[in-house]
Amino acid sequence: MERVGAIVTFPDFERLEGYFSSFKEDLVAVKTIDELNRIKGKYLGRNSLLGELLSKLRELPQEEKKKWGQKMNMLKTEMEDMLKEKYHVLHFEKEKRKPLDITLPGKKQWTGTFHPVLIVRDQILAIFRSFGFRVESGPEIESDFYNFEALNISSDHPARDDQDSFYLNEKWLLRTHTSPAQIRTMQKLTPPFKAVVPGRCYRRDAFDATHSPMFHQIEGLVVAPGISMGDLKGTIEAFVHRFFGKERRTRFRPSYFPFTEPSAEVDVSCGVCWGEGCRACGHTGWLEIMGAGLVHPQVFLNVGYDPEVVQGFAFGMGIERIAMLKFGVTDIRWFLENDVAFLEQFKTLR
Amino acid sequence: MKIAYSILKRFLKGLGLSSYELADLLIHQGLVVERVWGMEEIFALPIFSALVEERRDKLGYTECLVTFQDKTFSVAVEKWGAPSPGDKVLITFKNGIPHFSPSRGEEKRGLLPFLLTLPENFPAGEDVSEALLGEDCVLDLEITSNRGDCLSIIGIAREVAAKLDLDWGYPANCYHEDDSSVTFSLYDEALDLCPYYTGKLITHIEIRPSSWPMAKDLYLLGLRPINNVVDATNLVMMETGQPLHAFDASKIRNKTVVVRRARSGEKLITIDGVERVLSKEMLVIADDSSPIALAGIMGGENTEVSPLTETVFLESAIFDRVSVRRTSKLLGLRTEASARFERGVDPERVKYASERVLSLLSQEGEMTVAKAWFIAGEPPQTERSIVVSCQKAREVLNCSIEKEQMMKILGRLGFGVTPSQHDQMIVDVPSFRSDVSLPIDIIEEIGRINGYGAISSRFPTFPFDPGNEEEEDHLEQTIRNFLVNRGYKEIVTLSLINPKTVQELGIEDDQIITIKNPLSQEHSMLRSQLLVSFLEVLRLNMVRERNHFGIFEVSKVFSPAPNGEQSWKEEKHLGIALCGSLFPPLWSKGLQVDLYVLKGLIEEMIDIIGLHSQQVIFSYPEEEMAGFSKVGAFILKDPQGNRLGWGGQLEEKLLWKLDIREEIYYAELRVEEIFRLSGKKVLQVQEINVFPSTTRDISLIVDQTITWGQIEAVLYESVREHQMDVEDIGVFDLFEGESLPPDKKSITFRVVFRSPRKTLSDVEVEYWVSEMKKKLKDMRGVYLREEFFHS
């Protein structure tokens, strides 16, 4: 490295002044950060004049030491500040020279999505949890006792045909609804209780736009003394308002299920035409969303409850159907196909 | 079930609703109105040709070519419903598409039951809607399986009467009988399946087409007019719900009718022209040698009423519901009659129905009827009384309804009601309501007619229930959230899989459950792991050129339980598959997924559910894993060696069979087993460490067979021995190549030291590094880089 001033003497203001002005001249000429680093070494490094002078300070008498020490430190600080400033200028100049094309696409990673059927399931469960319901579960392989007998579906009922259920052997089958979980829940819990049970169900239906051999249901069951159709109606209306929106109306129609009496079918007013009648609702203004009713006394007897002491209501809804209504999905098969482009459309729901 | 407004009016006095008001009323009483058919453009057309083709299911159908305004349409109809060339049939248009009959259910199959032949005086190609329907309308109803009584006009009339408080009634019968003696024998050899059988003999009648009013009625109700006798039985069935059958009496051999079980292998050609092979459990009507009808389902061709028929044996009976349903199911033959017997008919109206047929026929033309009834058995007794508390009804329905109103509703529905003390009433159930047996059934009737709209809503009032959230559900939710936020798409796949795929792919599945009655071979097994379902999803997406994604599913898999109470085991698995590039590989370099992306994902999951990396151990599979490439397969185990999952790169050979050309990485975890390890943990925050860290890099040259895991284990051993303050140890360079001997590789890793108590001195750190190095040098096939090249 080049040395400035080989012979060191104290005190020598002029030399220091000259040292400082040559530093300034050099600094002006600096164009790159590399050059700047070289200048820094030349004037402030261990082997520079200033460095050597500083290291020899202690040889001076006390008075002199203080005087020169202050001076040289001031000079050093000023030079360092100037270097820092120059560094900033060079650094930002360099940045200016290389503008990025911000119109190029960003490096997006994959977009995750929940499955639409499970989005709807989770939304429904969250609403019922907020109503104070427990979430229970049951097996998908059920015995005919749980799936049929205990639910008052007698052995000559059409629903028990091979035609409609997948059997594994004489006694066991894939559950055709989540209603067997009603029985299991009653066996597990002690009234009063409120519970919902989600799950997969299977029926011997060939695939078409509205049928699938596998689908999801949510079953609800409330058992307590004095439960009435009014409790069922109030609960379901509250659910419809939460899930579909305050402006949607609910309609209860009589219906028939072997395990409820009285039984009802629940409709919600069509959200496309607001009840006027359109293609979405088959020109009726109403969309069927669930079956419901008061628990049949025989069902209570089947699990050892006394129907004179407790009453209850139950309901069940098909999640795919509700998801189809909610998202305007026209073919149930899309749910099981899992085309990632289909799934990606649900990215805003998480 | 179809009803026509004009026909309903005959059974109800003072009905004055519009068709839509009527539909609305029925819907609110639990009778689903599928459709209301109003006036439509109806045209009469000549038919050109009819062509019969055989179908594989042995049921024949006929294709009719129908021309209308120089255009020819092809219609598929059931064989017995085909008109002859030259006949004029009915056609309607909806949005320019011809509809030949308003039978919606049949249209779905693309097969119509029949074409309605119009009277000759109808001109072809003109609008006949006025002549046919006028102001009338037809309602298509769906009747729930408990309400057999509503499969009749009279049943619907009762429902409307109850709501509107109208009078309803059966029309009175009027026909002439003569005293001529007839000989006919009737034997009921199966009273269990046919408790009551009645026969009536028409000794002379001329068979001809029905009058237009009767043909029109049948058409409106969705039935095909055939001839006066058959049409009258069909119309009465629609009116009363009691199916009847007319036999050509001259063809019943030895004038003997026997109700009995079929003999195994016995055959009968039914009137649809199909030969049916019968079995022992089926009930038939026979003459003294062979069957002449399938009881309650369909008559036989051998005794069918034809234009040559002069004497008719008219059957009206009760057949066992279950027997009819089983036989109809076994033969795949469902008829209007079987549908009614399956749901139960009114035992009190069996004879009435016969008399109603005779009344209608006597209006159609001359005939003589023998006075005698041929009867076997007797109508089953159905009488029962139910005591109902009115207060209970009000409570269940949560509405205020007067006792008088309840009694009125029940009375109009045909129940006998006697008021009783203490706000009670005694209700006699009519013979046609076999579905009613408990007080709650009566309450439902009251609620139904009073309207569910009158029920006032409220919330169940409950003691406080703290609710539940199972730890496993919570962890499952955590995993799903994590994966979705990481960019993975959740899928839902069918649990039913194709055994052929399983076999073809060579995926081991000896523990698989087979479905006894699958819908198709394709879906005849229950999956024991998720991979097969994933392959289908991968294939579909690849075909559609979607090549960069990650998918996952948390779902149950099934296997037979080894032995125990429950014969089946259900277990939740998590499947994850990833392929392509994590970034779009367009203008920038993409980041191709590989085994370590998959592994990293699993490690992160283990981390966030609170497990330690030593609790879920990655190891080599003991044997080759079917479906996975040899180089990239792994097994996950807990410290006891239980299998927690598996994964790796899917075998190319397997993927090629599915036309997948991308690299796929797949893992399947037994999440329930993993969650079990997690247990409940209390999070305790540690002091934030603000002391500076010191890092040291160590380079090793090691034998190819040495794994990082082995080195790492040794390092941590020395960390423990000397209580080193180590924050992290991580590999940052892996190298093998020309500058190294072929059996060696170079591994450089970085150790970060940081103490929670103080700033570490160089001396301490150097000491620890030298201890680590010492320990490493003791390993076989491991050399420090600085020493390896010098030695």
Short mmCIF file of C-alpha atoms in Angstrom, two decimals, chain B residues 277-441:
data_model
loop_
_atom_site.label_atom_id
_atom_site.label_comp_id
_atom_site.label_asym_id
_atom_site.label_seq_id
_atom_site.Cartn_x
_atom_site.Cartn_y
_atom_site.Cartn_z
CA VAL B 277 -89.92 -67.81 -14.21
CA LEU B 278 -91.52 -68.10 -10.79
CA SER B 279 -90.23 -69.31 -7.47
CA LYS B 280 -91.83 -70.79 -4.37
CA GLU B 281 -92.19 -67.58 -2.38
CA MET B 282 -94.25 -65.87 -5.12
CA LEU B 283 -98.02 -65.73 -4.85
CA VAL B 284 -100.01 -66.50 -7.98
CA ILE B 285 -103.60 -66.79 -9.08
CA ALA B 286 -103.97 -70.08 -10.96
CA ASP B 287 -106.64 -72.13 -12.57
CA ASP B 288 -106.65 -75.83 -11.83
CA SER B 289 -103.45 -76.42 -13.77
CA SER B 290 -101.23 -73.36 -14.11
CA PRO B 291 -100.80 -69.70 -13.04
CA ILE B 292 -102.99 -67.10 -14.71
CA ALA B 293 -101.77 -64.01 -12.85
CA LEU B 294 -98.99 -62.72 -10.59
CA ALA B 295 -101.03 -61.86 -7.53
CA GLY B 296 -101.27 -58.10 -7.06
CA ILE B 297 -98.75 -57.32 -9.77
CA MET B 298 -99.83 -58.26 -13.30
CA GLY B 299 -102.18 -60.60 -15.12
CA GLY B 300 -101.21 -63.42 -17.45
CA GLU B 301 -101.43 -63.31 -21.22
CA ASN B 302 -103.32 -66.63 -21.18
CA THR B 303 -106.43 -65.11 -19.58
CA GLU B 304 -106.10 -61.55 -20.85
CA VAL B 305 -109.33 -59.82 -21.83
CA SER B 306 -109.39 -59.63 -25.65
CA PRO B 307 -111.89 -58.30 -28.21
CA LEU B 308 -113.28 -61.86 -28.36
CA THR B 309 -113.94 -62.06 -24.63
CA GLU B 310 -117.57 -62.41 -23.59
CA THR B 311 -117.39 -63.44 -19.93
CA VAL B 312 -115.19 -61.79 -17.35
CA PHE B 313 -114.05 -62.89 -13.89
CA LEU B 314 -113.42 -59.71 -11.87
CA GLU B 315 -110.94 -60.01 -9.02
CA SER B 316 -110.73 -57.65 -6.05
CA ALA B 317 -108.55 -58.86 -3.18
CA ILE B 318 -106.02 -58.07 -0.48
CA PHE B 319 -102.49 -59.36 -0.95
CA ASP B 320 -99.70 -59.25 1.61
CA ARG B 321 -97.59 -56.12 1.22
CA VAL B 322 -94.24 -57.73 1.82
CA SER B 323 -94.98 -60.62 -0.50
CA VAL B 324 -96.00 -58.30 -3.33
CA ARG B 325 -92.96 -56.12 -2.80
CA ARG B 326 -90.55 -59.05 -2.76
CA THR B 327 -92.04 -60.64 -5.86
CA SER B 328 -92.15 -57.36 -7.70
CA LYS B 329 -88.53 -56.71 -6.78
CA LEU B 330 -87.39 -60.21 -7.69
CA LEU B 331 -89.00 -59.94 -11.11
CA GLY B 332 -88.06 -56.30 -11.62
CA LEU B 333 -91.71 -55.59 -12.34
CA ARG B 334 -93.34 -52.63 -10.66
CA THR B 335 -96.89 -51.76 -11.62
CA GLU B 336 -99.59 -49.37 -10.45
CA ALA B 337 -101.19 -52.36 -8.70
CA SER B 338 -98.04 -53.55 -6.94
CA ALA B 339 -97.28 -50.01 -5.75
CA ARG B 340 -100.68 -49.93 -4.03
CA PHE B 341 -100.55 -53.40 -2.48
CA GLU B 342 -97.05 -52.68 -1.15
CA ARG B 343 -98.36 -49.74 0.80
CA GLY B 344 -101.58 -51.40 1.90
CA VAL B 345 -105.12 -51.11 0.58
CA ASP B 346 -108.38 -50.43 2.41
CA PRO B 347 -109.87 -53.79 3.52
CA GLU B 348 -113.31 -52.22 3.80
CA ARG B 349 -113.47 -51.20 0.17
CA VAL B 350 -112.57 -54.45 -1.58
CA LYS B 351 -116.10 -55.30 -2.59
CA TYR B 352 -117.03 -51.68 -3.17
CA ALA B 353 -114.32 -51.44 -5.82
CA SER B 354 -115.78 -54.37 -7.76
CA GLU B 355 -119.20 -52.83 -7.60
CA ARG B 356 -117.80 -49.51 -8.78
CA VAL B 357 -116.30 -51.25 -11.84
CA LEU B 358 -119.64 -52.84 -12.61
CA SER B 359 -121.40 -49.48 -12.22
CA LEU B 360 -119.00 -47.81 -14.65
CA LEU B 361 -119.32 -50.66 -17.15
CA SER B 362 -123.09 -50.57 -17.02
CA GLN B 363 -122.87 -46.92 -18.07
CA GLU B 364 -120.65 -47.91 -21.00
CA GLY B 365 -123.07 -50.43 -22.48
CA GLU B 366 -125.15 -53.58 -22.12
CA MET B 367 -123.95 -56.43 -19.90
CA THR B 368 -125.19 -59.06 -17.50
CA VAL B 369 -123.71 -59.72 -14.08
CA ALA B 370 -124.24 -62.79 -11.94
CA LYS B 371 -125.56 -62.04 -8.48
CA ALA B 372 -123.22 -64.45 -6.74
CA TRP B 373 -119.98 -63.36 -5.00
CA PHE B 374 -117.05 -65.77 -4.92
CA ILE B 375 -115.32 -65.04 -1.67
CA ALA B 376 -112.41 -66.57 0.26
CA GLY B 377 -111.25 -65.39 3.66
CA GLU B 378 -112.47 -62.21 5.21
CA PRO B 379 -111.31 -58.60 5.42
CA PRO B 380 -108.62 -58.27 8.13
CA GLN B 381 -109.85 -56.53 11.23
CA THR B 382 -108.15 -53.21 11.65
CA GLU B 383 -110.31 -51.59 14.32
CA ARG B 384 -108.38 -49.76 17.00
CA SER B 385 -108.99 -46.86 19.31
CA ILE B 386 -106.39 -44.45 20.59
CA VAL B 387 -106.76 -42.16 23.57
CA VAL B 388 -105.19 -38.79 22.85
CA SER B 389 -104.55 -35.99 25.31
CA CYS B 390 -105.35 -32.63 23.72
CA GLN B 391 -102.91 -30.91 26.05
CA LYS B 392 -100.17 -33.25 24.91
CA ALA B 393 -101.00 -32.39 21.29
CA ARG B 394 -100.74 -28.68 22.06
CA GLU B 395 -97.40 -29.23 23.78
CA VAL B 396 -95.89 -31.32 21.01
CA LEU B 397 -97.07 -28.92 18.33
CA ASN B 398 -96.34 -25.87 20.47
CA CYS B 399 -99.47 -24.13 19.33
CA SER B 400 -102.87 -23.30 20.79
CA ILE B 401 -105.54 -25.34 19.07
CA GLU B 402 -109.02 -26.01 20.44
CA LYS B 403 -110.27 -29.50 21.10
CA GLU B 404 -113.20 -28.87 18.76
CA GLN B 405 -110.84 -27.98 15.94
CA MET B 406 -108.85 -31.17 16.53
CA MET B 407 -112.00 -33.24 16.44
CA LYS B 408 -113.16 -31.57 13.26
CA ILE B 409 -109.85 -32.22 11.50
CA LEU B 410 -109.80 -35.87 12.52
CA GLY B 411 -113.44 -36.31 11.58
CA ARG B 412 -112.88 -34.96 8.07
CA LEU B 413 -109.89 -37.29 7.65
CA GLY B 414 -112.24 -40.21 8.32
CA PHE B 415 -111.36 -40.87 11.97
CA GLY B 416 -114.12 -41.54 14.47
CA VAL B 417 -113.74 -39.13 17.39
CA THR B 418 -115.45 -39.24 20.79
CA PRO B 419 -114.70 -36.52 23.32
CA SER B 420 -113.63 -37.86 26.68
CA GLN B 421 -113.00 -36.42 30.11
CA HIS B 422 -109.91 -34.48 31.16
CA ASP B 423 -109.26 -32.80 27.84
CA GLN B 424 -108.93 -36.16 26.13
CA MET B 425 -110.51 -37.76 23.10
CA ILE B 426 -110.94 -41.31 21.92
CA VAL B 427 -110.01 -41.71 18.27
CA ASP B 428 -111.11 -44.66 16.13
CA VAL B 429 -108.69 -45.29 13.30
CA PRO B 430 -110.37 -45.93 9.93
CA SER B 431 -109.55 -49.10 7.98
CA PHE B 432 -107.59 -47.19 5.33
CA ARG B 433 -105.11 -45.68 7.79
CA SER B 434 -102.85 -48.61 8.68
CA ASP B 435 -100.04 -46.12 9.31
CA VAL B 436 -101.72 -44.73 12.44
CA SER B 437 -101.26 -46.64 15.70
CA LEU B 438 -99.89 -44.33 18.44
CA PRO B 439 -101.13 -41.10 20.04
CA ILE B 440 -98.20 -39.30 18.43
CA ASP B 441 -99.50 -40.41 15.01
#
